[in-house]
Amino acid sequence: MVKEQLRARGIQDLGVLEAFNKVERHKFVLPELKDSAYGDFPLSIGEGQTISQPYIVALMTECLQISPSHTVLEIGTGSGYQAAILAERALHVYSIERHEVLASKAEALLKELGYGNISITAGDGTLGWQEYAPFDRIIVTAAAPRVPLPLLEQLRNGGKLVMPLGGSFGQILTLAEKERDKITYRKICDCVFVPLVGKYGTKVNN
Ligand code: SAH
């Protein structure tokens, strides 16, 4: 996976590659999908949600240029895989998941794997997590037409946020950078994510 899907496609950050070598992806997928855990595609994790393709997880992590002093906010814990990759690079990861079942499953797994630097809560991540703000880095692993305002507010100056922006059928992975309270946006690539459902997210009823 690391050699053929990540390095061959241009992921160069040694810290990111090291994290992928360390975190065992098969532990984060449904038991019946274990044989496909390292495949070049997203996989179902239950509740109608998916764990992203390894390359996209790596690309988003690389874009954030995380250093060991950083606190990171993740919206969309899902299986907890992306949170584990982030936790290998950062000081602390705060992660919010709207499906309570997924949140508690990920929390139990990450605890079992020994991660002491990940905090998970169930709720609407489009509101951010004010208690621990501001964050050095923010990653949103679900799609909406624009970045939720509370997340831009909870991003530290000098901080970076990565998120898929667009409608339900396709989005553009976008890197937002905040300097002196001004946000600039950079397009990374086309992508397809599940919708970010919440007050400042995509308006759908599910
Ligand atoms: N990062 C995950 C994959 C996430 S899939 C992993 O590594 O496995 C996107 C997740 O975002 C889904 O689990 C979905 O339930 C969650 N989600 C959607 N809208 C949300 C919101 N407003 N707040 C928190 N989580 C949300």
Coordinates of N, CA and C and ligand atoms in Angstrom, one line a residue:
M1 N 0.8 -1.2 0.0 CA 0.0 0.0 0.0 C 0.9 1.3 0.0
V2 N 1.9 1.3 0.9 CA 2.7 2.5 1.0 C 3.5 2.7 -0.2
K3 N 4.1 1.7 -0.8 CA 4.9 1.8 -2.0 C 4.1 2.1 -3.2
E4 N 3.1 1.2 -3.5 CA 2.4 1.3 -4.7 C 1.3 2.4 -4.8
Q5 N 0.6 2.7 -3.7 CA -0.4 3.7 -3.7 C 0.0 5.0 -3.2
L6 N 0.9 5.1 -2.3 CA 1.3 6.4 -1.7 C 2.6 7.0 -2.4
R7 N 3.7 6.3 -2.2 CA 4.9 6.8 -2.8 C 4.9 7.0 -4.3
A8 N 4.4 6.0 -5.0 CA 4.3 6.0 -6.4 C 3.5 7.2 -6.9
R9 N 2.5 7.7 -6.1 CA 1.7 8.8 -6.5 C 2.2 10.1 -6.0
G10 N 3.3 10.1 -5.3 CA 3.9 11.4 -4.9 C 3.8 11.8 -3.5
I11 N 3.3 10.9 -2.6 CA 3.4 11.2 -1.2 C 4.8 11.1 -0.7
Q12 N 5.4 12.2 -0.2 CA 6.9 12.2 0.0 C 7.2 12.4 1.5
D13 N 6.3 13.0 2.2 CA 6.5 13.3 3.7 C 6.8 12.0 4.4
L14 N 8.1 11.9 4.9 CA 8.5 10.6 5.5 C 7.7 10.3 6.8
G15 N 7.3 11.4 7.5 CA 6.5 11.2 8.7 C 5.2 10.6 8.4
V16 N 4.6 11.0 7.3 CA 3.3 10.5 6.9 C 3.4 9.0 6.5
L17 N 4.5 8.7 5.7 CA 4.7 7.4 5.2 C 4.9 6.4 6.4
E18 N 5.7 6.9 7.4 CA 6.0 6.2 8.6 C 4.7 5.8 9.4
A19 N 3.8 6.8 9.5 CA 2.5 6.6 10.1 C 1.7 5.6 9.4
F20 N 1.7 5.6 8.1 CA 1.0 4.5 7.4 C 1.6 3.1 7.6
N21 N 2.9 3.1 7.7 CA 3.5 1.8 8.0 C 3.1 1.3 9.4
K22 N 2.9 2.2 10.3 CA 2.6 1.8 11.7 C 1.2 1.4 12.0
V23 N 0.2 2.3 11.4 CA -1.2 2.0 11.8 C -1.7 0.9 10.9
E24 N -2.3 -0.1 11.6 CA -2.8 -1.3 10.9 C -4.2 -1.1 10.4
R25 N -4.4 -0.8 9.1 CA -5.7 -0.4 8.6 C -6.7 -1.5 8.7
H26 N -6.3 -2.8 8.7 CA -7.3 -3.9 8.8 C -8.0 -3.9 10.2
K27 N -7.5 -3.2 11.2 CA -8.1 -3.2 12.5 C -9.3 -2.2 12.5
F28 N -9.4 -1.3 11.4 CA -10.4 -0.3 11.4 C -11.6 -0.6 10.5
V29 N -11.5 -1.7 9.8 CA -12.6 -2.0 8.8 C -13.5 -3.1 9.4
L30 N -14.6 -3.3 8.8 CA -15.6 -4.4 9.3 C -14.9 -5.7 9.1
P31 N -15.1 -6.7 10.0 CA -14.5 -8.0 9.9 C -14.5 -8.6 8.6
E32 N -15.7 -8.5 7.9 CA -15.9 -9.2 6.6 C -15.1 -8.5 5.5
L33 N -14.5 -7.3 5.7 CA -13.8 -6.6 4.7 C -12.3 -6.6 5.0
K34 N -11.9 -7.3 6.0 CA -10.4 -7.3 6.3 C -9.5 -7.6 5.2
D35 N -9.9 -8.6 4.3 CA -9.0 -8.9 3.2 C -8.8 -7.8 2.2
S36 N -9.8 -6.8 2.2 CA -9.7 -5.7 1.3 C -9.1 -4.5 1.9
A37 N -8.7 -4.6 3.2 CA -8.4 -3.4 4.0 C -7.3 -2.5 3.3
Y38 N -6.3 -3.1 2.6 CA -5.2 -2.4 2.0 C -5.4 -2.1 0.6
G39 N -6.6 -2.3 0.1 CA -7.0 -2.0 -1.4 C -7.0 -0.5 -1.6
D40 N -7.0 -0.2 -2.9 CA -6.9 1.2 -3.4 C -8.2 1.8 -3.6
F41 N -9.1 1.7 -2.6 CA -10.5 2.2 -2.7 C -11.1 2.5 -1.3
P42 N -12.2 3.2 -1.2 CA -12.8 3.4 0.1 C -13.6 2.2 0.5
L43 N -13.9 2.0 1.8 CA -14.6 0.8 2.2 C -15.7 1.2 3.2
S44 N -16.8 0.4 3.2 CA -17.9 0.7 4.1 C -17.5 0.4 5.5
I45 N -17.9 1.3 6.4 CA -17.6 1.1 7.9 C -18.9 1.0 8.7
G46 N -20.1 0.9 8.0 CA -21.3 0.8 8.7 C -22.0 2.1 8.8
E47 N -23.3 2.2 9.1 CA -24.1 3.4 9.2 C -24.1 4.2 7.9
G48 N -23.9 3.5 6.8 CA -23.9 4.2 5.5 C -22.6 5.1 5.2
Q49 N -21.6 4.9 6.0 CA -20.4 5.7 5.9 C -19.2 4.9 5.4
T50 N -18.2 5.6 5.0 CA -17.0 5.0 4.4 C -15.7 5.5 5.0
I51 N -14.7 4.6 5.0 CA -13.3 5.0 5.3 C -12.7 5.3 4.0
S52 N -12.0 6.5 3.9 CA -11.5 6.9 2.6 C -10.4 6.0 2.1
Q53 N -10.2 6.1 0.8 CA -9.1 5.4 0.1 C -7.7 5.8 0.8
P54 N -6.8 4.9 1.0 CA -5.5 5.3 1.6 C -4.9 6.5 1.1
Y55 N -4.8 6.6 -0.3 CA -4.1 7.8 -0.9 C -4.7 9.1 -0.4
I56 N -6.1 9.2 -0.4 CA -6.7 10.4 0.0 C -6.4 10.7 1.5
V57 N -6.4 9.7 2.4 CA -6.0 9.9 3.8 C -4.6 10.5 3.8
A58 N -3.7 9.9 3.0 CA -2.3 10.4 3.0 C -2.2 11.8 2.5
L59 N -2.9 12.1 1.4 CA -2.8 13.4 0.8 C -3.3 14.5 1.7
M60 N -4.4 14.2 2.4 CA -5.0 15.2 3.3 C -4.0 15.4 4.5
T61 N -3.4 14.3 5.0 CA -2.5 14.4 6.1 C -1.2 15.2 5.7
E62 N -0.7 14.9 4.5 CA 0.5 15.6 4.0 C 0.2 17.1 3.8
C63 N -0.9 17.5 3.2 CA -1.3 18.9 3.0 C -1.2 19.7 4.3
L64 N -1.5 19.0 5.4 CA -1.6 19.8 6.7 C -0.3 20.1 7.3
Q65 N 0.8 19.4 6.8 CA 2.1 19.7 7.4 C 2.1 19.7 8.9
I66 N 1.7 18.6 9.5 CA 1.6 18.6 11.0 C 2.9 18.4 11.6
S67 N 3.1 19.2 12.7 CA 4.3 19.0 13.5 C 4.0 18.5 14.9
P68 N 4.9 18.0 15.7 CA 4.6 17.3 16.9 C 4.0 18.2 18.0
S69 N 4.0 19.5 17.8 CA 3.5 20.4 18.8 C 2.0 20.8 18.5
H70 N 1.5 20.3 17.4 CA 0.2 20.7 16.9 C -1.0 20.0 17.6
T71 N -2.1 20.8 17.8 CA -3.4 20.2 18.1 C -4.2 20.2 16.8
V72 N -4.9 19.1 16.6 CA -5.6 18.9 15.4 C -7.1 18.6 15.7
L73 N -8.0 19.2 15.0 CA -9.4 18.9 15.1 C -9.9 18.2 13.8
E74 N -10.5 17.0 14.0 CA -11.0 16.2 12.9 C -12.5 16.2 13.0
I75 N -13.2 16.5 11.9 CA -14.6 16.3 11.8 C -14.9 15.1 11.0
G76 N -15.6 14.1 11.6 CA -15.9 12.9 10.9 C -15.0 11.8 11.3
T77 N -15.1 11.3 12.6 CA -14.2 10.3 13.1 C -14.3 9.0 12.3
G78 N -15.5 8.6 11.9 CA -15.8 7.4 11.2 C -15.2 6.2 11.9
S79 N -14.2 5.5 11.3 CA -13.6 4.3 11.9 C -12.5 4.6 12.9
G80 N -12.0 5.9 12.8 CA -10.9 6.3 13.7 C -9.6 6.1 13.0
Y81 N -9.5 5.6 11.7 CA -8.2 5.4 11.0 C -7.5 6.7 10.8
Q82 N -8.2 7.7 10.2 CA -7.5 9.0 10.0 C -7.0 9.6 11.3
A83 N -7.8 9.5 12.4 CA -7.5 10.0 13.7 C -6.2 9.4 14.1
A84 N -6.0 8.0 13.9 CA -4.8 7.3 14.4 C -3.6 7.8 13.6
I85 N -3.8 8.0 12.3 CA -2.7 8.5 11.4 C -2.3 9.9 11.9
L86 N -3.3 10.8 12.2 CA -3.0 12.1 12.7 C -2.3 12.1 14.1
A87 N -2.7 11.2 14.9 CA -2.2 11.1 16.3 C -0.7 10.6 16.3
E88 N -0.3 10.0 15.2 CA 1.1 9.6 15.1 C 2.0 10.8 14.8
R89 N 1.4 11.9 14.3 CA 2.1 13.1 13.9 C 2.0 14.3 14.9
A90 N 0.8 14.3 15.6 CA 0.5 15.5 16.3 C 0.6 15.4 17.8
L91 N 0.5 16.5 18.5 CA 0.4 16.4 20.0 C -0.9 15.8 20.5
H92 N -2.0 16.3 19.9 CA -3.3 15.8 20.4 C -4.3 15.9 19.2
V93 N -5.2 15.0 19.1 CA -6.2 15.0 18.1 C -7.6 15.0 18.8
Y94 N -8.4 16.0 18.4 CA -9.8 16.1 18.9 C -10.7 15.7 17.7
S95 N -11.5 14.7 17.9 CA -12.3 14.2 16.7 C -13.8 14.1 17.1
I96 N -14.6 14.6 16.2 CA -16.1 14.6 16.4 C -16.8 13.8 15.3
E97 N -17.7 13.0 15.8 CA -18.5 12.1 14.9 C -20.0 12.2 15.2
R98 N -20.8 12.4 14.2 CA -22.2 12.6 14.5 C -23.0 11.3 14.8
H99 N -22.5 10.1 14.3 CA -23.1 8.8 14.6 C -22.5 8.3 15.9
E100 N -23.4 8.2 16.9 CA -22.9 7.8 18.2 C -22.2 6.4 18.2
V101 N -22.8 5.5 17.4 CA -22.3 4.1 17.3 C -20.9 4.1 16.8
L102 N -20.6 4.9 15.8 CA -19.3 5.0 15.2 C -18.3 5.6 16.2
A103 N -18.8 6.7 16.8 CA -17.9 7.4 17.8 C -17.5 6.5 18.9
S104 N -18.4 5.7 19.5 CA -18.0 4.9 20.6 C -17.2 3.7 20.2
K105 N -17.4 3.2 19.0 CA -16.6 2.1 18.4 C -15.2 2.5 18.2
A106 N -15.0 3.7 17.6 CA -13.7 4.2 17.3 C -13.0 4.5 18.6
E107 N -13.7 5.1 19.6 CA -13.1 5.5 20.8 C -12.5 4.2 21.5
A108 N -13.3 3.1 21.5 CA -12.9 1.9 22.2 C -11.7 1.3 21.5
L109 N -11.7 1.3 20.1 CA -10.6 0.7 19.4 C -9.3 1.5 19.6
L110 N -9.4 2.8 19.5 CA -8.2 3.7 19.7 C -7.6 3.5 21.1
K111 N -8.5 3.3 22.1 CA -8.0 3.1 23.4 C -7.3 1.8 23.5
E112 N -7.9 0.8 22.9 CA -7.3 -0.6 22.9 C -5.9 -0.6 22.2
L113 N -5.8 0.3 21.2 CA -4.5 0.4 20.5 C -3.5 1.2 21.2
G114 N -3.9 1.8 22.3 CA -3.0 2.6 23.2 C -2.8 4.1 22.9
Y115 N -3.7 4.6 22.1 CA -3.6 6.1 21.8 C -4.1 6.9 23.0
G116 N -3.2 7.6 23.6 CA -3.6 8.4 24.7 C -3.8 9.9 24.3
N117 N -3.5 10.2 23.1 CA -3.6 11.6 22.6 C -4.7 11.8 21.6
I118 N -5.8 11.0 21.7 CA -7.0 11.3 20.9 C -8.2 11.4 21.8
S119 N -9.0 12.5 21.6 CA -10.3 12.7 22.3 C -11.4 12.6 21.3
I120 N -12.4 11.8 21.6 CA -13.5 11.7 20.7 C -14.8 12.1 21.3
T121 N -15.7 12.8 20.6 CA -17.0 13.1 21.1 C -18.0 12.9 20.0
A122 N -19.3 12.6 20.4 CA -20.4 12.4 19.4 C -21.1 13.8 19.4
G123 N -21.4 14.2 18.1 CA -22.1 15.5 18.0 C -22.0 16.1 16.6
D124 N -22.4 17.3 16.5 CA -22.4 18.0 15.2 C -21.0 18.7 15.1
G125 N -20.2 18.2 14.3 CA -18.8 18.8 14.1 C -18.8 20.1 13.4
T126 N -19.9 20.4 12.7 CA -19.9 21.7 12.0 C -19.8 22.9 13.0
L127 N -20.1 22.6 14.3 CA -20.0 23.6 15.3 C -18.6 23.7 15.9
G128 N -17.7 22.8 15.5 CA -16.4 22.8 16.0 C -16.4 22.3 17.5
W129 N -15.3 22.5 18.2 CA -15.2 22.1 19.6 C -14.5 23.2 20.4
Q130 N -15.4 24.2 20.7 CA -14.9 25.5 21.3 C -14.0 25.3 22.5
E131 N -14.3 24.3 23.3 CA -13.6 24.1 24.5 C -12.1 24.0 24.3
Y132 N -11.7 23.4 23.2 CA -10.2 23.2 23.0 C -9.7 24.1 21.9
A133 N -10.5 25.0 21.4 CA -10.0 25.9 20.3 C -9.0 27.0 20.9
P134 N -8.2 27.6 20.1 CA -8.0 27.4 18.6 C -7.2 26.1 18.3
F135 N -7.3 25.6 17.1 CA -6.6 24.5 16.7 C -5.5 24.9 15.6
D136 N -4.4 24.2 15.6 CA -3.4 24.5 14.6 C -3.7 23.9 13.3
R137 N -4.5 22.8 13.3 CA -4.9 22.2 12.0 C -6.3 21.6 12.2
I138 N -7.1 21.7 11.1 CA -8.4 21.1 11.1 C -8.6 20.3 9.8
I139 N -9.2 19.1 10.0 CA -9.4 18.2 8.8 C -10.9 17.8 8.9
V140 N -11.6 18.0 7.7 CA -13.0 17.7 7.7 C -13.1 16.5 6.7
T141 N -13.5 15.3 7.1 CA -13.5 14.2 6.2 C -14.9 13.9 5.7
A142 N -15.7 14.9 5.5 CA -17.0 14.8 4.9 C -17.2 16.1 4.1
A143 N -18.1 16.1 3.1 CA -18.2 17.2 2.2 C -19.4 18.2 2.4
A144 N -19.1 19.5 2.1 CA -20.1 20.5 2.2 C -19.8 21.6 1.1
P145 N -20.8 22.4 0.8 CA -20.5 23.5 -0.2 C -19.5 24.5 0.2
R146 N -19.4 24.7 1.5 CA -18.4 25.7 2.1 C -17.9 25.3 3.4
V147 N -16.8 25.8 3.9 CA -16.3 25.5 5.2 C -17.2 26.1 6.3
P148 N -17.6 25.3 7.2 CA -18.5 25.8 8.3 C -17.8 27.0 9.0
L149 N -18.5 28.1 9.2 CA -18.0 29.3 9.8 C -17.3 29.0 11.2
P150 N -17.9 28.2 12.1 CA -17.2 28.0 13.4 C -15.9 27.4 13.2
L151 N -15.7 26.6 12.2 CA -14.3 25.9 12.0 C -13.3 27.0 11.6
L152 N -13.7 27.9 10.7 CA -12.8 29.0 10.3 C -12.4 29.8 11.6
E153 N -13.4 30.0 12.4 CA -13.2 30.8 13.6 C -12.3 30.1 14.6
Q154 N -12.4 28.8 14.7 CA -11.6 28.0 15.6 C -10.2 27.6 15.1
L155 N -9.9 28.0 13.9 CA -8.6 27.8 13.3 C -7.6 28.9 13.8
R156 N -6.5 28.5 14.3 CA -5.5 29.5 14.8 C -4.9 30.3 13.6
N157 N -4.5 31.5 13.8 CA -3.8 32.2 12.7 C -2.5 31.5 12.4
G158 N -2.2 31.3 11.1 CA -1.0 30.5 10.7 C -1.4 29.0 10.6
G159 N -2.7 28.7 10.8 CA -3.2 27.4 10.7 C -3.7 26.9 9.3
K160 N -3.9 25.6 9.2 CA -4.3 25.1 7.9 C -5.5 24.2 8.1
L161 N -6.5 24.2 7.1 CA -7.7 23.3 7.2 C -7.8 22.7 5.9
V162 N -8.1 21.4 5.9 CA -8.3 20.7 4.6 C -9.7 20.0 4.6
M163 N -10.4 20.2 3.5 CA -11.8 19.7 3.4 C -12.3 19.6 2.0
P164 N -13.1 18.6 1.7 CA -13.7 18.5 0.4 C -14.9 19.5 0.2
L165 N -14.8 20.4 -0.8 CA -15.9 21.4 -0.9 C -16.6 21.1 -2.2
G166 N -18.0 21.1 -2.1 CA -18.8 20.9 -3.3 C -20.1 20.2 -3.0
G167 N -20.8 19.8 -4.0 CA -22.1 19.2 -3.8 C -22.0 17.7 -3.5
S168 N -23.1 16.9 -3.6 CA -23.1 15.5 -3.1 C -22.4 14.6 -4.1
F169 N -22.3 15.0 -5.4 CA -21.8 14.0 -6.3 C -20.3 14.1 -6.7
G170 N -19.7 15.2 -6.2 CA -18.2 15.3 -6.4 C -17.8 16.6 -5.8
Q171 N -16.6 16.6 -5.3 CA -16.1 17.8 -4.7 C -14.6 18.1 -5.1
I172 N -14.1 19.2 -4.6 CA -12.7 19.6 -4.8 C -12.1 19.6 -3.4
L173 N -11.1 18.8 -3.3 CA -10.3 18.8 -2.0 C -9.6 20.1 -1.9
T174 N -9.8 20.9 -0.8 CA -9.4 22.2 -0.8 C -8.6 22.5 0.5
L175 N -7.5 23.2 0.4 CA -6.6 23.6 1.5 C -6.9 25.1 1.8
A176 N -7.4 25.3 3.1 CA -7.6 26.7 3.5 C -6.5 27.1 4.5
E177 N -5.9 28.3 4.3 CA -4.9 28.8 5.2 C -5.3 30.1 5.8
K178 N -5.0 30.3 7.1 CA -5.5 31.5 7.8 C -4.3 32.3 8.3
E179 N -4.2 33.5 7.8 CA -3.1 34.4 8.2 C -3.8 35.8 8.6
R180 N -3.5 36.3 9.7 CA -4.0 37.5 10.2 C -5.5 37.6 9.9
D181 N -6.2 36.6 10.3 CA -7.7 36.4 10.2 C -8.2 36.4 8.7
K182 N -7.3 36.3 7.8 CA -7.8 36.2 6.4 C -7.6 34.8 5.9
I183 N -8.5 34.3 5.1 CA -8.5 32.9 4.7 C -8.1 32.9 3.2
T184 N -7.2 32.1 2.8 CA -6.9 31.8 1.3 C -7.2 30.4 1.0
Y185 N -7.7 30.1 -0.2 CA -8.1 28.7 -0.5 C -7.2 28.2 -1.7
R186 N -6.8 27.0 -1.6 CA -6.0 26.4 -2.7 C -6.7 25.0 -3.1
K187 N -6.9 24.8 -4.4 CA -7.5 23.5 -4.8 C -6.4 22.4 -4.9
I188 N -6.8 21.3 -4.4 CA -5.8 20.2 -4.4 C -6.1 19.2 -5.5
C189 N -7.3 18.6 -5.5 CA -7.7 17.6 -6.5 C -9.2 17.4 -6.4
D190 N -9.8 16.7 -7.4 CA -11.2 16.2 -7.4 C -11.3 15.1 -6.4
C191 N -12.4 14.9 -5.8 CA -12.6 13.8 -4.8 C -14.1 13.6 -4.6
V192 N -14.5 12.5 -4.0 CA -15.9 12.2 -3.6 C -15.9 11.7 -2.2
F193 N -16.7 12.5 -1.4 CA -16.8 12.2 0.1 C -18.3 12.1 0.4
V194 N -18.6 11.4 1.5 CA -20.0 11.4 2.0 C -20.3 12.9 2.5
P195 N -21.6 13.2 2.6 CA -21.9 14.6 3.0 C -21.7 14.9 4.5
L196 N -21.3 16.1 4.8 CA -21.2 16.7 6.1 C -22.5 17.1 6.5
V197 N -23.2 16.4 7.4 CA -24.6 16.7 7.8 C -24.6 17.5 9.1
G198 N -25.1 18.7 9.1 CA -25.1 19.5 10.3 C -25.6 20.9 10.1
K199 N -25.6 21.7 11.2 CA -26.1 23.0 11.1 C -25.4 23.9 10.0
Y200 N -24.0 23.8 9.9 CA -23.3 24.6 8.9 C -22.8 23.7 7.8
G201 N -23.5 22.5 7.6 CA -23.0 21.6 6.5 C -24.0 21.5 5.4
T202 N -24.1 20.3 4.8 CA -25.0 20.0 3.8 C -26.4 19.8 4.4
K203 N -27.4 20.4 3.8 CA -28.8 20.3 4.3 C -29.5 19.0 3.7
V204 N -29.4 17.9 4.4 CA -30.2 16.7 4.0 C -30.7 16.1 5.3
N205 N -31.8 15.3 5.1 CA -32.4 14.7 6.3 C -32.0 13.3 6.4
N206 N -30.9 13.0 7.1 CA -30.6 11.6 7.4 C -29.8 11.5 8.7
Ligands
SAH1 N1 -12.2 9.9 8.8 C1 -13.0 8.6 8.8 C2 -13.9 8.5 7.6 C3 -15.0 9.4 7.7 S1 -16.4 9.2 6.7 C4 -12.1 7.4 8.9 O1 -10.9 7.5 8.9 O2 -12.7 6.3 8.9 C5 -17.2 10.7 7.2 C6 -17.7 10.7 8.6 O3 -18.2 12.0 8.8 C7 -18.9 9.8 8.7 O4 -18.6 8.8 9.7 C8 -20.1 10.7 9.1 O5 -21.0 10.1 10.0 C9 -19.3 11.8 9.7 N2 -20.1 13.1 9.7 C10 -20.9 13.6 8.8 N3 -21.4 14.8 9.2 C11 -20.8 15.1 10.4 C12 -20.9 16.2 11.3 N4 -21.7 17.2 11.1 N5 -20.2 16.1 12.5 C13 -19.5 15.0 12.7 N6 -19.3 13.9 11.9 C14 -20.0 14.0 10.7

